[in-house]
Amino acid sequence: MPERHVDYLLIGGGLASASAAERLRELEPDASITIVGRESDPPYHRPPCSKSFLAGKEGREATYVQQPEWYAQQGIELLTRTSVSALDAAAKCASLSTREQIRFGKALLAPGANVRRLPVAGDDLDGIHYLRTLGNSEAIRAELEQAERVVMIGGSYIGCEVAATLSSLGKRCAIVMLEQVPFERTFGARVGAHFAQLLADHGVELHRAEQLSGFLGEGRVQAVQTASGKEIAAELVVIGAGAVPEARLARSAGLALGRSGGVRCSCKLETSAPGIYAAGDICEYDSKLHGAAMRIEHWDVAHNQGLVAAENMVGRACDYEVVPYFFSDLADWASLEYVGPAREWDEELTRGQMASGAFSHWYLKEGRVAGALALGRSEDIDVARALLADGRQLDPEQRALLGDEDADLSVLTRAD
Ligand SMILES: Cc1cc2nc3c(=O)[nH]c(=O)nc-3n(C[C@H](O)[C@H](O)[C@H](O)COP(=O)(O)OP(=O)(O)OC[C@H]3O[C@@H](n4cnc5c(N)ncnc54)[C@H](O)[C@@H]3O)c2cc1C
């Protein structure tokens, strides 16, 4: 088998690898860097797959993290349509689907995640889609002409975003979800009720506390069946039931895995194999901020972990301490921002009127900010970020400010 050596091997062709490559190049102008990705596109941003790209408002190239020629200009080798099929962590050697073997100095494991599949009766009918890639998004778009009624399975961000995007294109959309309200698991019932109202106001039908039991149709899907016996007409179905880390390579290489199924990493994003780091959706890292092992599937986390992993790959000793940030757009109806994630809370405060569409909602645990969500109040997210990083316990007077629309929150973050 042909064999060669690179200084830095980045496994996975997504945002985490692209961000790491960029930082590695800045830090080490002469190092050899190779990215191996199994998709045919160069690394791209996934958020447009459920928003602007799905809506046909932007093309493929607009989603690319860097345009294809950038990699050659930077002297970064980009292997697309290529998988790493085996990893020998001790020998620092990767086997590729091209039958090539690459020895490396340091490696980044960033293979992301795969959709969580729901095996139910009728799931092989045409018109049933999952959504992770540009190709998935394109396939959904290609079927829109023959579909009037679209049913989303799952009331989290993929289901809600796709419902909003397709409603805006004039489709009749419904969401089938286990929860009572959308986003309930992440943002709780109060904020979830706000989004339920927003979706309903735009004509999205919500089927609450319903479990998918199967699909009906002949050749092509015609209806979604729920465990309670409902049959919901559908010519197109999009399933957004979460993601599972792509840990096959790590498992076969003997790397330690965590409770989330991701690859266990230190706060420096190093795996159990010295010299092999992880970033993005695969990475379950020791978070000093949360005092727990965390695996977070956010765009911002994949980007920042790629940067920090690169710093550590060149020998700096940086802890990953960025406060995780998430954004989501429901068509042009609402843009939400969130920092946290709050794992549990015992107090919620709302600043501004939810009904006005501009508010922030604060999650506290024992007087400490554990998370915050904002619509149209980005400045509150900045305050929340500082308070999360600080971890300070707020007294009742300070907490009252978080619920006061007119208060100046900068007093909470100002150094005494
Ligand atoms: C539809 C959608 C919408 C989203 N919207 C938002 C949003 O609005 N806001 C937000 O914060 N986050 C959003 N996210 C989440 C965010 O996009 C992800 O957290 C981020 O893409 C993770 O980047 P990554 O590099 O870790 O993994 P990925 O982007 O999954 O990239 C990993 C790549 O590695 C490849 N790969 C896997 N195994 C191998 C192997 N053995 N060899 C070679 N290549 C391999 C995969 O095929 C994949 O292309 C969204 C995700 C999706 C799917």
mmCIF file of C-alpha atoms in Angstrom, residues 21-325:
data_model
loop_
_atom_site.group_PDB
_atom_site.id
_atom_site.type_symbol
_atom_site.label_atom_id
_atom_site.label_comp_id
_atom_site.label_asym_id
_atom_site.label_seq_id
_atom_site.Cartn_x
_atom_site.Cartn_y
_atom_site.Cartn_z
ATOM 1 C CA ALA A 21 -6.779 23.799 9.056
ATOM 2 C CA GLU A 22 -7.016 27.556 8.827
ATOM 3 C CA ARG A 23 -5.544 28.069 12.287
ATOM 4 C CA LEU A 24 -2.816 25.442 11.749
ATOM 5 C CA ARG A 25 -1.740 27.213 8.582
ATOM 6 C CA GLU A 26 -1.546 30.552 10.432
ATOM 7 C CA LEU A 27 0.501 28.995 13.215
ATOM 8 C CA GLU A 28 2.783 26.831 11.080
ATOM 9 C CA PRO A 29 3.271 28.219 7.565
ATOM 10 C CA ASP A 30 5.462 25.311 6.434
ATOM 11 C CA ALA A 31 3.679 22.313 7.944
ATOM 12 C CA SER A 32 2.015 19.692 5.748
ATOM 13 C CA ILE A 33 -1.747 19.533 6.401
ATOM 14 C CA THR A 34 -4.238 17.062 4.916
ATOM 15 C CA ILE A 35 -8.028 17.060 5.319
ATOM 16 C CA VAL A 36 -9.847 13.815 4.517
ATOM 17 C CA GLY A 37 -13.617 14.093 3.991
ATOM 18 C CA ARG A 38 -16.038 11.547 2.626
ATOM 19 C CA GLU A 39 -18.473 14.007 1.032
ATOM 20 C CA SER A 40 -17.999 15.353 -2.496
ATOM 21 C CA ASP A 41 -18.172 19.025 -1.425
ATOM 22 C CA PRO A 42 -15.389 20.852 0.381
ATOM 23 C CA PRO A 43 -16.215 21.639 4.039
ATOM 24 C CA TYR A 44 -19.489 23.560 4.178
ATOM 25 C CA HIS A 45 -21.813 25.194 6.671
ATOM 26 C CA ARG A 46 -24.773 22.951 7.525
ATOM 27 C CA PRO A 47 -27.179 25.604 8.912
ATOM 28 C CA PRO A 48 -28.297 26.701 5.382
ATOM 29 C CA CYS A 49 -29.399 23.087 4.687
ATOM 30 C CA SER A 50 -32.578 23.748 6.683
ATOM 31 C CA LYS A 51 -32.837 27.460 5.874
ATOM 32 C CA SER A 52 -31.588 29.528 2.898
ATOM 33 C CA PHE A 53 -30.217 26.642 0.779
ATOM 34 C CA LEU A 54 -33.403 24.618 1.324
ATOM 35 C CA ALA A 55 -35.441 27.665 0.349
ATOM 36 C CA GLY A 56 -33.410 28.005 -2.872
ATOM 37 C CA LYS A 57 -32.197 31.436 -1.778
ATOM 38 C CA GLU A 58 -28.515 30.564 -2.010
ATOM 39 C CA GLY A 59 -26.470 28.121 -4.008
ATOM 40 C CA ARG A 60 -24.030 25.421 -2.993
ATOM 41 C CA GLU A 61 -20.890 27.561 -3.156
ATOM 42 C CA ALA A 62 -22.367 30.097 -0.746
ATOM 43 C CA THR A 63 -22.399 27.401 1.938
ATOM 44 C CA TYR A 64 -18.699 26.559 1.563
ATOM 45 C CA VAL A 65 -16.488 27.457 4.518
ATOM 46 C CA GLN A 66 -13.752 28.304 1.981
ATOM 47 C CA GLN A 67 -13.965 28.236 -1.793
ATOM 48 C CA PRO A 68 -12.297 25.112 -3.284
ATOM 49 C CA GLU A 69 -9.213 26.957 -4.616
ATOM 50 C CA TRP A 70 -8.411 28.325 -1.130
ATOM 51 C CA TYR A 71 -7.079 24.940 0.025
ATOM 52 C CA ALA A 72 -4.497 24.727 -2.778
ATOM 53 C CA GLN A 73 -3.579 28.398 -2.285
ATOM 54 C CA GLN A 74 -2.893 27.653 1.375
ATOM 55 C CA GLY A 75 -0.941 24.487 0.603
ATOM 56 C CA ILE A 76 -3.605 22.412 2.375
ATOM 57 C CA GLU A 77 -4.347 19.070 0.772
ATOM 58 C CA LEU A 78 -8.099 18.409 0.616
ATOM 59 C CA LEU A 79 -9.171 14.862 -0.201
ATOM 60 C CA THR A 80 -12.934 14.765 -0.880
ATOM 61 C CA ARG A 81 -14.975 11.575 -1.495
ATOM 62 C CA THR A 82 -12.405 9.829 0.680
ATOM 63 C CA SER A 83 -12.949 8.106 4.032
ATOM 64 C CA VAL A 84 -10.534 7.192 6.744
ATOM 65 C CA SER A 85 -11.386 3.527 7.143
ATOM 66 C CA ALA A 86 -8.989 2.625 9.964
ATOM 67 C CA LEU A 87 -6.877 4.452 12.479
ATOM 68 C CA ASP A 88 -3.873 3.013 14.280
ATOM 69 C CA ALA A 89 -3.512 5.399 17.203
ATOM 70 C CA ALA A 90 -0.271 3.954 18.529
ATOM 71 C CA ALA A 91 1.487 3.843 15.141
ATOM 72 C CA LYS A 92 -0.093 7.206 14.176
ATOM 73 C CA CYS A 93 -1.247 5.874 10.846
ATOM 74 C CA ALA A 94 -4.567 6.182 8.994
ATOM 75 C CA SER A 95 -5.837 3.913 6.203
ATOM 76 C CA LEU A 96 -7.934 5.603 3.526
ATOM 77 C CA SER A 97 -10.681 4.275 1.272
ATOM 78 C CA THR A 98 -8.268 4.965 -1.615
ATOM 79 C CA ARG A 99 -6.043 2.193 -0.145
ATOM 80 C CA GLU A 100 -3.444 4.810 0.727
ATOM 81 C CA GLN A 101 -1.875 4.950 4.186
ATOM 82 C CA ILE A 102 -0.974 8.239 5.834
ATOM 83 C CA ARG A 103 1.358 8.496 8.796
ATOM 84 C CA PHE A 104 0.887 11.650 10.803
ATOM 85 C CA GLY A 105 2.524 13.703 13.510
ATOM 86 C CA LYS A 106 -0.765 14.835 15.099
ATOM 87 C CA ALA A 107 -4.358 14.188 14.070
ATOM 88 C CA LEU A 108 -7.739 15.791 14.573
ATOM 89 C CA LEU A 109 -10.767 13.541 14.692
ATOM 90 C CA ALA A 110 -13.758 15.530 13.416
ATOM 91 C CA PRO A 111 -16.134 13.129 11.669
ATOM 92 C CA GLY A 112 -19.245 14.872 13.032
ATOM 93 C CA ALA A 113 -22.501 13.017 13.551
ATOM 94 C CA ASN A 114 -25.137 11.099 11.619
ATOM 95 C CA VAL A 115 -28.907 11.480 11.768
ATOM 96 C CA ARG A 116 -30.761 9.395 14.328
ATOM 97 C CA ARG A 117 -32.914 7.006 12.314
ATOM 98 C CA LEU A 118 -36.420 5.976 13.334
ATOM 99 C CA PRO A 119 -37.083 2.443 12.132
ATOM 100 C CA VAL A 120 -40.874 2.184 11.721
ATOM 101 C CA ALA A 121 -43.292 0.472 9.329
ATOM 102 C CA GLY A 122 -43.277 2.057 5.892
ATOM 103 C CA ASP A 123 -39.994 3.903 6.358
ATOM 104 C CA ASP A 124 -38.794 2.721 2.936
ATOM 105 C CA LEU A 125 -41.549 4.625 1.070
ATOM 106 C CA ASP A 126 -40.509 7.381 -1.307
ATOM 107 C CA GLY A 127 -40.848 10.913 -0.025
ATOM 108 C CA ILE A 128 -39.384 10.267 3.450
ATOM 109 C CA HIS A 129 -36.217 12.248 4.143
ATOM 110 C CA TYR A 130 -33.642 12.853 6.817
ATOM 111 C CA LEU A 131 -31.629 16.065 6.794
ATOM 112 C CA ARG A 132 -27.919 16.351 7.428
ATOM 113 C CA THR A 133 -26.189 17.160 4.143
ATOM 114 C CA LEU A 134 -26.474 19.512 1.182
ATOM 115 C CA GLY A 135 -27.509 16.435 -0.823
ATOM 116 C CA ASN A 136 -30.389 15.710 1.604
ATOM 117 C CA SER A 137 -31.519 19.327 1.391
ATOM 118 C CA GLU A 138 -31.379 19.238 -2.401
ATOM 119 C CA ALA A 139 -33.398 16.005 -2.485
ATOM 120 C CA ILE A 140 -36.131 17.580 -0.337
ATOM 121 C CA ARG A 141 -36.205 20.668 -2.538
ATOM 122 C CA ALA A 142 -36.442 18.535 -5.676
ATOM 123 C CA GLU A 143 -39.650 16.939 -4.411
ATOM 124 C CA LEU A 144 -41.385 20.124 -3.339
ATOM 125 C CA GLU A 145 -43.242 20.562 -6.604
ATOM 126 C CA GLN A 146 -45.111 17.306 -6.129
ATOM 127 C CA ALA A 147 -45.833 17.928 -2.448
ATOM 128 C CA GLU A 148 -48.471 20.193 -1.006
ATOM 129 C CA ARG A 149 -48.551 18.810 2.523
ATOM 130 C CA VAL A 150 -45.299 18.268 4.389
ATOM 131 C CA VAL A 151 -45.019 16.615 7.793
ATOM 132 C CA MET A 152 -41.988 17.114 10.004
ATOM 133 C CA ILE A 153 -41.208 14.458 12.594
ATOM 134 C CA GLY A 154 -39.579 16.091 15.624
ATOM 135 C CA GLY A 155 -40.204 19.374 17.395
ATOM 136 C CA SER A 156 -36.644 20.517 17.839
ATOM 137 C CA TYR A 157 -34.686 22.933 15.686
ATOM 138 C CA ILE A 158 -34.549 20.893 12.448
ATOM 139 C CA GLY A 159 -38.301 20.215 12.501
ATOM 140 C CA CYS A 160 -39.182 23.814 13.359
ATOM 141 C CA GLU A 161 -36.735 25.404 10.900
ATOM 142 C CA VAL A 162 -37.821 23.176 8.018
ATOM 143 C CA ALA A 163 -41.494 23.800 8.820
ATOM 144 C CA ALA A 164 -40.836 27.546 8.764
ATOM 145 C CA THR A 165 -38.795 27.414 5.537
ATOM 146 C CA LEU A 166 -41.317 25.282 3.668
ATOM 147 C CA SER A 167 -44.330 27.234 4.984
ATOM 148 C CA SER A 168 -42.687 30.332 3.590
ATOM 149 C CA LEU A 169 -42.570 28.577 0.228
ATOM 150 C CA GLY A 170 -46.338 28.073 0.449
ATOM 151 C CA LYS A 171 -46.437 24.464 1.680
ATOM 152 C CA ARG A 172 -48.921 23.228 4.268
ATOM 153 C CA CYS A 173 -46.728 22.055 7.126
ATOM 154 C CA ALA A 174 -47.365 19.975 10.230
ATOM 155 C CA ILE A 175 -45.048 18.907 13.041
ATOM 156 C CA VAL A 176 -45.454 15.630 14.919
ATOM 157 C CA MET A 177 -43.591 15.748 18.227
ATOM 158 C CA LEU A 178 -43.251 13.784 21.447
ATOM 159 C CA GLU A 179 -43.289 16.959 23.522
ATOM 160 C CA GLN A 180 -46.174 19.297 24.329
ATOM 161 C CA VAL A 181 -44.395 22.267 22.759
ATOM 162 C CA PRO A 182 -41.483 22.704 20.337
ATOM 163 C CA PHE A 183 -37.964 23.111 21.768
ATOM 164 C CA GLU A 184 -39.310 21.901 25.125
ATOM 165 C CA ARG A 185 -36.274 19.781 26.012
ATOM 166 C CA THR A 186 -33.774 22.567 25.438
ATOM 167 C CA PHE A 187 -35.662 25.720 26.344
ATOM 168 C CA GLY A 188 -38.440 24.469 28.626
ATOM 169 C CA ALA A 189 -42.227 24.718 28.445
ATOM 170 C CA ARG A 190 -42.569 28.510 28.735
ATOM 171 C CA VAL A 191 -40.337 29.412 25.816
ATOM 172 C CA GLY A 192 -41.652 26.369 23.957
ATOM 173 C CA ALA A 193 -45.194 27.749 24.270
ATOM 174 C CA HIS A 194 -44.029 30.968 22.625
ATOM 175 C CA PHE A 195 -42.647 29.051 19.639
ATOM 176 C CA ALA A 196 -45.775 26.880 19.473
ATOM 177 C CA GLN A 197 -47.835 30.054 19.113
ATOM 178 C CA LEU A 198 -45.449 31.530 16.548
ATOM 179 C CA LEU A 199 -45.598 28.398 14.383
ATOM 180 C CA ALA A 200 -49.393 28.136 14.739
ATOM 181 C CA ASP A 201 -49.780 31.832 13.820
ATOM 182 C CA HIS A 202 -48.023 31.035 10.550
ATOM 183 C CA GLY A 203 -50.279 28.087 9.848
ATOM 184 C CA VAL A 204 -48.046 25.226 11.019
ATOM 185 C CA GLU A 205 -50.198 22.436 12.477
ATOM 186 C CA LEU A 206 -48.793 21.000 15.710
ATOM 187 C CA HIS A 207 -49.472 17.402 16.747
ATOM 188 C CA ARG A 208 -48.346 17.449 20.357
ATOM 189 C CA ALA A 209 -47.393 14.500 22.566
ATOM 190 C CA GLU A 210 -47.628 12.178 19.575
ATOM 191 C CA GLN A 211 -45.287 9.319 18.778
ATOM 192 C CA LEU A 212 -44.570 8.297 15.208
ATOM 193 C CA SER A 213 -45.695 4.704 14.628
ATOM 194 C CA GLY A 214 -45.379 4.343 10.852
ATOM 195 C CA PHE A 215 -45.940 5.645 7.352
ATOM 196 C CA LEU A 216 -48.769 4.735 4.983
ATOM 197 C CA GLY A 217 -48.685 4.771 1.203
ATOM 198 C CA GLU A 218 -48.068 2.734 -1.905
ATOM 199 C CA GLY A 219 -44.647 3.380 -3.353
ATOM 200 C CA ARG A 220 -44.816 6.942 -2.073
ATOM 201 C CA VAL A 221 -45.757 8.192 1.382
ATOM 202 C CA GLN A 222 -49.360 9.365 1.756
ATOM 203 C CA ALA A 223 -49.768 9.667 5.524
ATOM 204 C CA VAL A 224 -47.971 9.635 8.842
ATOM 205 C CA GLN A 225 -49.408 7.378 11.522
ATOM 206 C CA THR A 226 -49.057 8.068 15.232
ATOM 207 C CA ALA A 227 -49.265 5.720 18.199
ATOM 208 C CA SER A 228 -52.536 7.322 19.311
ATOM 209 C CA GLY A 229 -54.102 6.358 15.955
ATOM 210 C CA LYS A 230 -53.885 9.680 14.124
ATOM 211 C CA GLU A 231 -53.334 9.622 10.364
ATOM 212 C CA ILE A 232 -51.864 12.858 9.026
ATOM 213 C CA ALA A 233 -51.842 13.337 5.255
ATOM 214 C CA ALA A 234 -48.362 13.909 3.805
ATOM 215 C CA GLU A 235 -46.788 13.879 0.374
ATOM 216 C CA LEU A 236 -43.385 14.615 1.851
ATOM 217 C CA VAL A 237 -41.886 13.856 5.269
ATOM 218 C CA VAL A 238 -38.759 15.293 6.881
ATOM 219 C CA ILE A 239 -37.469 13.543 9.988
ATOM 220 C CA GLY A 240 -35.465 15.578 12.511
ATOM 221 C CA ALA A 241 -34.970 13.207 15.404
ATOM 222 C CA GLY A 242 -31.518 14.237 16.558
ATOM 223 C CA ALA A 243 -28.037 13.058 15.686
ATOM 224 C CA VAL A 244 -25.644 10.383 16.892
ATOM 225 C CA PRO A 245 -21.879 10.931 16.939
ATOM 226 C CA GLU A 246 -19.988 9.191 14.118
ATOM 227 C CA ALA A 247 -17.821 7.191 16.520
ATOM 228 C CA ARG A 248 -17.143 4.025 14.490
ATOM 229 C CA LEU A 249 -13.564 4.940 13.626
ATOM 230 C CA ALA A 250 -12.775 6.049 17.178
ATOM 231 C CA ARG A 251 -14.288 2.879 18.626
ATOM 232 C CA SER A 252 -12.349 0.563 16.336
ATOM 233 C CA ALA A 253 -9.173 2.530 17.110
ATOM 234 C CA GLY A 254 -9.732 1.888 20.831
ATOM 235 C CA LEU A 255 -10.212 5.548 21.810
ATOM 236 C CA ALA A 256 -12.197 6.150 24.997
ATOM 237 C CA LEU A 257 -15.838 7.059 24.363
ATOM 238 C CA GLY A 258 -18.092 9.015 26.689
ATOM 239 C CA ARG A 259 -21.667 8.601 27.911
ATOM 240 C CA SER A 260 -23.031 10.611 24.991
ATOM 241 C CA GLY A 261 -21.381 8.205 22.553
ATOM 242 C CA GLY A 262 -18.857 10.884 21.560
ATOM 243 C CA VAL A 263 -15.087 10.669 21.884
ATOM 244 C CA ARG A 264 -13.871 11.511 25.393
ATOM 245 C CA CYS A 265 -11.489 14.433 25.491
ATOM 246 C CA SER A 266 -9.685 16.467 28.079
ATOM 247 C CA CYS A 267 -10.398 20.161 28.457
ATOM 248 C CA LYS A 268 -7.564 20.569 25.925
ATOM 249 C CA LEU A 269 -9.599 18.506 23.444
ATOM 250 C CA GLU A 270 -7.065 15.670 23.454
ATOM 251 C CA THR A 271 -8.498 12.155 23.188
ATOM 252 C CA SER A 272 -7.291 9.178 25.218
ATOM 253 C CA ALA A 273 -4.611 8.673 22.511
ATOM 254 C CA PRO A 274 -1.787 11.210 22.912
ATOM 255 C CA GLY A 275 -1.412 13.437 19.850
ATOM 256 C CA ILE A 276 -4.968 12.763 18.605
ATOM 257 C CA TYR A 277 -7.453 15.557 19.260
ATOM 258 C CA ALA A 278 -11.190 15.842 18.587
ATOM 259 C CA ALA A 279 -13.520 18.730 17.760
ATOM 260 C CA GLY A 280 -17.121 19.394 16.787
ATOM 261 C CA ASP A 281 -20.136 17.099 17.043
ATOM 262 C CA ILE A 282 -17.980 14.064 17.928
ATOM 263 C CA CYS A 283 -16.206 15.710 20.860
ATOM 264 C CA GLU A 284 -17.249 15.041 24.459
ATOM 265 C CA TYR A 285 -14.942 17.312 26.396
ATOM 266 C CA ASP A 286 -14.360 18.078 30.052
ATOM 267 C CA SER A 287 -16.050 21.447 30.410
ATOM 268 C CA LYS A 288 -14.753 23.511 33.300
ATOM 269 C CA LEU A 289 -17.625 25.912 32.665
ATOM 270 C CA HIS A 290 -20.296 23.251 33.193
ATOM 271 C CA GLY A 291 -18.317 21.099 35.641
ATOM 272 C CA ALA A 292 -19.227 18.088 33.505
ATOM 273 C CA ALA A 293 -18.457 16.230 30.296
ATOM 274 C CA MET A 294 -20.296 17.974 27.455
ATOM 275 C CA ARG A 295 -20.924 17.152 23.794
ATOM 276 C CA ILE A 296 -22.567 20.040 21.992
ATOM 277 C CA GLU A 297 -23.822 20.035 18.402
ATOM 278 C CA HIS A 298 -23.600 23.735 17.564
ATOM 279 C CA TRP A 299 -21.992 25.475 14.612
ATOM 280 C CA ASP A 300 -20.108 27.855 16.904
ATOM 281 C CA VAL A 301 -18.738 25.022 19.025
ATOM 282 C CA ALA A 302 -17.434 23.087 16.001
ATOM 283 C CA HIS A 303 -15.705 26.252 14.757
ATOM 284 C CA ASN A 304 -14.151 27.250 18.077
ATOM 285 C CA GLN A 305 -13.120 23.724 19.006
ATOM 286 C CA GLY A 306 -11.386 23.430 15.633
ATOM 287 C CA LEU A 307 -9.412 26.577 16.456
ATOM 288 C CA VAL A 308 -8.493 25.500 19.991
ATOM 289 C CA ALA A 309 -7.584 21.960 18.914
ATOM 290 C CA ALA A 310 -5.214 23.476 16.316
ATOM 291 C CA GLU A 311 -3.535 25.594 19.002
ATOM 292 C CA ASN A 312 -2.976 22.484 21.088
ATOM 293 C CA MET A 313 -1.800 20.411 18.130
ATOM 294 C CA VAL A 314 1.088 22.842 17.635
ATOM 295 C CA GLY A 315 2.020 22.493 21.289
ATOM 296 C CA ARG A 316 0.227 25.325 23.058
ATOM 297 C CA ALA A 317 -1.711 24.304 26.146
ATOM 298 C CA CYS A 318 -5.141 25.933 25.796
ATOM 299 C CA ASP A 319 -8.229 24.835 27.679
ATOM 300 C CA TYR A 320 -11.443 24.961 25.698
ATOM 301 C CA GLU A 321 -13.458 27.498 27.682
ATOM 302 C CA VAL A 322 -15.624 29.249 25.081
ATOM 303 C CA VAL A 323 -19.229 29.690 26.239
ATOM 304 C CA PRO A 324 -21.320 27.576 23.822
ATOM 305 C CA TYR A 325 -23.510 29.677 21.534
#
